Coordinates of C-alpha atoms and ligand atoms in Angstrom, one line a residue:
X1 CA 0.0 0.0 0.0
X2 CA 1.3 3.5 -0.9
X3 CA -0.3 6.9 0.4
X4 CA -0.1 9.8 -1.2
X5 CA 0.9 12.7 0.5
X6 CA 3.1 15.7 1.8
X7 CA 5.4 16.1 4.6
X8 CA 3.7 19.0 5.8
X9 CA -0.2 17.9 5.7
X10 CA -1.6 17.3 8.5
X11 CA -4.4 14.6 7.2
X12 CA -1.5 13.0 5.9
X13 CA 0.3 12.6 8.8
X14 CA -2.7 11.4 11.5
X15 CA -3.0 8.4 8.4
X16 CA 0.6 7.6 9.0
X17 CA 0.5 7.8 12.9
X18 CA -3.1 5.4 12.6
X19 CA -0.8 2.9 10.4
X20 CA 2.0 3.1 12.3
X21 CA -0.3 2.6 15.7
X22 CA -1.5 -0.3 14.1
X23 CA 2.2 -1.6 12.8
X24 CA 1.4 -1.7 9.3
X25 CA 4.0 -1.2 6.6
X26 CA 3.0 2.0 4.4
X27 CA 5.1 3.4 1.7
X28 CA 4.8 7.3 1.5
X29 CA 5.0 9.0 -1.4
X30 CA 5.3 12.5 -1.6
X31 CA 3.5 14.6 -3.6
X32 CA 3.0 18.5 -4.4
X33 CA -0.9 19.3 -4.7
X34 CA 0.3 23.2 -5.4
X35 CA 2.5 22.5 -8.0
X36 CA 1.0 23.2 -12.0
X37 CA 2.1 19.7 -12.5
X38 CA 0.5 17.3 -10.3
X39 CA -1.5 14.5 -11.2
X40 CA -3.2 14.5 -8.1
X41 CA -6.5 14.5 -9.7
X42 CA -6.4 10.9 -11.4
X43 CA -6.0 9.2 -7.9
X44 CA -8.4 11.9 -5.9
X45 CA -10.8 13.8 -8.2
X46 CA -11.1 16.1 -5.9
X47 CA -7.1 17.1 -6.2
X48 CA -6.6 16.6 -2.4
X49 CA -4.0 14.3 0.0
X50 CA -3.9 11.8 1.5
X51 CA -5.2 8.9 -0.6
X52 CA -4.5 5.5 0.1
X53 CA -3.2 3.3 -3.2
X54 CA -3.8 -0.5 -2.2
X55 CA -2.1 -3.5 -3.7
X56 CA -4.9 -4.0 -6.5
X57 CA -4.8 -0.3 -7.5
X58 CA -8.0 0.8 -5.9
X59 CA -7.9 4.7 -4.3
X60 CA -9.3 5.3 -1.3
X61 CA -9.6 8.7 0.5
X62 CA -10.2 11.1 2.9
X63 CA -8.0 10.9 6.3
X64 CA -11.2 10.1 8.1
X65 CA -11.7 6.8 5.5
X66 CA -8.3 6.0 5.6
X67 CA -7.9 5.6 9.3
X68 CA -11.0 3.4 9.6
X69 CA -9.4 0.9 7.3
X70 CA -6.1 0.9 8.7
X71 CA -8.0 -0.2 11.8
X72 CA -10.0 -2.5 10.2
X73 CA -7.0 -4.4 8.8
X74 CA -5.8 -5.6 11.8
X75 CA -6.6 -6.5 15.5
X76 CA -3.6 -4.4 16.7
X77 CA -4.3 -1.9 18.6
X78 CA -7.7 -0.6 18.3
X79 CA -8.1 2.9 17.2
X80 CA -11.8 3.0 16.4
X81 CA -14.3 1.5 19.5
X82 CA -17.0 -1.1 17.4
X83 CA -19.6 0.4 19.9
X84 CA -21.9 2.3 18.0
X85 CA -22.2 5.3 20.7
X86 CA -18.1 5.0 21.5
X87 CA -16.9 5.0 17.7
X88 CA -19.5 8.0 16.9
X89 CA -18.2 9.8 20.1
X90 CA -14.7 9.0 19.1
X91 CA -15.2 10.1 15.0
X92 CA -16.4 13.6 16.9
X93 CA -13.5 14.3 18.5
X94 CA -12.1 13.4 15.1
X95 CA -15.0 15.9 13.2
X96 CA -13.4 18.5 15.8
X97 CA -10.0 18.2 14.8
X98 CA -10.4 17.7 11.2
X99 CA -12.6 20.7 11.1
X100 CA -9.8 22.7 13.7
X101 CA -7.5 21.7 10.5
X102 CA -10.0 23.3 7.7
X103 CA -10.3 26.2 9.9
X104 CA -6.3 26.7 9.8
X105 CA -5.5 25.8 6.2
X106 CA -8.0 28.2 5.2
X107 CA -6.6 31.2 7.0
X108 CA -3.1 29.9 5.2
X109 CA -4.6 30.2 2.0
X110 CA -6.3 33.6 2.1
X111 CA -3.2 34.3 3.7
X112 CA -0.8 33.6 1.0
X113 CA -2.8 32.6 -2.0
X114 CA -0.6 34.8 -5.3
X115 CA -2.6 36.6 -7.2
X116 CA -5.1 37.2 -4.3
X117 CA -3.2 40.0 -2.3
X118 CA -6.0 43.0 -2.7
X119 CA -8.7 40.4 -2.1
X120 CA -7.9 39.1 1.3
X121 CA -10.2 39.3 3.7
X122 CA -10.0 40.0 7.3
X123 CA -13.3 39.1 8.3
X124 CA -13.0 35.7 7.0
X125 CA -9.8 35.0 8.4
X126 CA -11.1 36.7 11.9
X127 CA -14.3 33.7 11.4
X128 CA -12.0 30.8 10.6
X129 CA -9.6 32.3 13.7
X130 CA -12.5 31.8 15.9
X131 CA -13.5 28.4 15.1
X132 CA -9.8 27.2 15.9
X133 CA -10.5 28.8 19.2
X134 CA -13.6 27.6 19.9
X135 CA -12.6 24.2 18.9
X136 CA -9.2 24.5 21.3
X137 CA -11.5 25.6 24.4
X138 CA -13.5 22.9 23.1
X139 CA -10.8 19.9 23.6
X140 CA -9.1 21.3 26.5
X141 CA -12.4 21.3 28.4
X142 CA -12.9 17.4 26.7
X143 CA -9.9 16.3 27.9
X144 CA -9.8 18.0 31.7
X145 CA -7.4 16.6 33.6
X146 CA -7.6 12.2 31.5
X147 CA -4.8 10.8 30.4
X148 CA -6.6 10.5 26.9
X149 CA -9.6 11.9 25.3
X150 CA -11.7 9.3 25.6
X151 CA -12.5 6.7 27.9
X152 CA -8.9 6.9 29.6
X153 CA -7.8 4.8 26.5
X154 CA -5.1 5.6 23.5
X155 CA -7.6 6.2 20.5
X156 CA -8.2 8.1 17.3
X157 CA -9.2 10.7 19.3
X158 CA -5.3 11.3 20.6
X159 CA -3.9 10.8 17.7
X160 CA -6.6 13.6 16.3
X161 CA -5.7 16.0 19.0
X162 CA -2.1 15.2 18.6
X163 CA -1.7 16.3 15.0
X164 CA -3.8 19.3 15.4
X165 CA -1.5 20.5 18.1
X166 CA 1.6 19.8 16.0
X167 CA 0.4 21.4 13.0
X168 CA -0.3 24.6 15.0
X169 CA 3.4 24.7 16.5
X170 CA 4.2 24.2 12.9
X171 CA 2.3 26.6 11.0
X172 CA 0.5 29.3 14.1
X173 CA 3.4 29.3 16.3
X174 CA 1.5 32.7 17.2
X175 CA -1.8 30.6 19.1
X176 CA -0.4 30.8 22.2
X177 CA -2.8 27.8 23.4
X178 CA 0.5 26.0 25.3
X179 CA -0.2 28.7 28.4
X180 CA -4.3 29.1 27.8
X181 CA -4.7 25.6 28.0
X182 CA -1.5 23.9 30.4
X183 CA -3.4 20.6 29.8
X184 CA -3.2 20.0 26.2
X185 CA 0.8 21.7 26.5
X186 CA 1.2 18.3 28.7
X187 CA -1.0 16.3 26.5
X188 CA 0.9 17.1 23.6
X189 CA 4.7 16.1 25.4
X190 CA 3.5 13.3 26.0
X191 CA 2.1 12.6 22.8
X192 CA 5.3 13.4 20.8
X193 CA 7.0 10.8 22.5
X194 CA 5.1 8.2 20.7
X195 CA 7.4 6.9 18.1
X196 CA 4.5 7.1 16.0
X197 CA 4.3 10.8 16.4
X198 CA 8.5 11.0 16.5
X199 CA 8.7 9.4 13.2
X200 CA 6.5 11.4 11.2
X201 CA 7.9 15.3 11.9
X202 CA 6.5 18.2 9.9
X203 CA 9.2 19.7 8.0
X204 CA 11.3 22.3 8.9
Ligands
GSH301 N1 -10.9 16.2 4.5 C1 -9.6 15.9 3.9 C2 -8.8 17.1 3.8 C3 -7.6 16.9 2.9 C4 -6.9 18.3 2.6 O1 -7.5 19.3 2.7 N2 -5.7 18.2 2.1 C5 -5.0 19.4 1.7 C6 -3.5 19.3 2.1 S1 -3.4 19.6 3.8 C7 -5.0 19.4 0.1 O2 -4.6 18.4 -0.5 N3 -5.3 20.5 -0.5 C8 -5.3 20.7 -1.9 C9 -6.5 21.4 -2.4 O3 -7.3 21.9 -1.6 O4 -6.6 21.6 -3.6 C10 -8.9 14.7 4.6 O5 -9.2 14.5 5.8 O6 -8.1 14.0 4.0

């Protein structure tokens, strides 16, 4: 199996940490969606990574799709509960995340889309800066003062929470959430210990 993807995506890199939670070989390949020449489109019509490339040359994608069938293919380390009310609560957290994520790359792109520069927009940037907050408030308060996010057990949920974290040191290193919210600052050193989490860094 072969996903497609960048270094610096954060849907990308919560598909690796779910495979390598679940200590399943996956072969990265990297790929530039911004660049005039990808051929993104022919594996993921809608031009986007990650997608997941499987043995028989089926595509599968989003993040959220791949990370179910990651832990799906094996009994290692459940990601996903198979309770109906646990795995809906857990996919939530997930919802959260991802959407934390959208929030984020959205302000990047109105940021720093070329040919855009007397079009940005303040007050769309100030409406996607609030949902990042709200959803940050929304965690810390989730998580209180548990081990994990949910049910006191490693889950998708972490590794959700973990990569949003990461992806705001990386690209926000102006959200000062470490001292708003101590608990997710802890949360996320002890996350990044995880050799899941060590061995797939954002760039530099
Ligand atoms: N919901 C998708 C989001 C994927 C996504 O937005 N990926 C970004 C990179 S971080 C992308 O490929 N963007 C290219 C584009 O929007 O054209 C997922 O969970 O996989």
């Amino acid at each position: 199996m072969k996903l497609i993807g960048s270094l610096a995506s954060p849907y990308v890199r919560k598909s690796r940490i779910a495979f390598a939670e679940k200590k399943i070989e996956l072969e990265l390949v990297l790929e530039d969606v911004w660049s005039p020449t990808t051929k993104m489109a022919e594996m993921n019509p809608l031009g986007k990574v990650p997608a997941l490339v499987m043995d028989d040359g089926g595509v599968m994608f989003d993040s959220r799709v791949i990370v179910e069938y990651a832990d799906a293919l094996s009994p290692v380390g459940h990601l996903i509960p198979t309770n109906g009310k646990d795995k809906a609560a857990v996919k939530t957290w997930e919802a959260l995340c991802d959407g934390i994520l959208d929030a984020a790359i959205l302000i990047r792109l109105e940021k720093t889309w070329v040919g855009r520069e007397q079009h940005r927009s303040p007050a769309w940037i100030d409406r996607q800066m609030s949902k990042i907050n709200a959803g940050l408030k929304s965690i810390s308060e989730g998580l209180g003062s548990n081990p994990w996010c949910y049910n006191n057990q490693f889950c998708l949920a972490d590794i959700a929470v973990g990569c949003v974290l990461s992806y705001l040191l990386f690209r926000f290193p102006e959200i000062n959430w470490r001292d708003e919210y101590p608990n997710l600052s802890t949360f996320h050193d002890k996350i990044s210990q995880r050799p899941s989490f060590v061995d797939t860094p954002h760039p530099n």
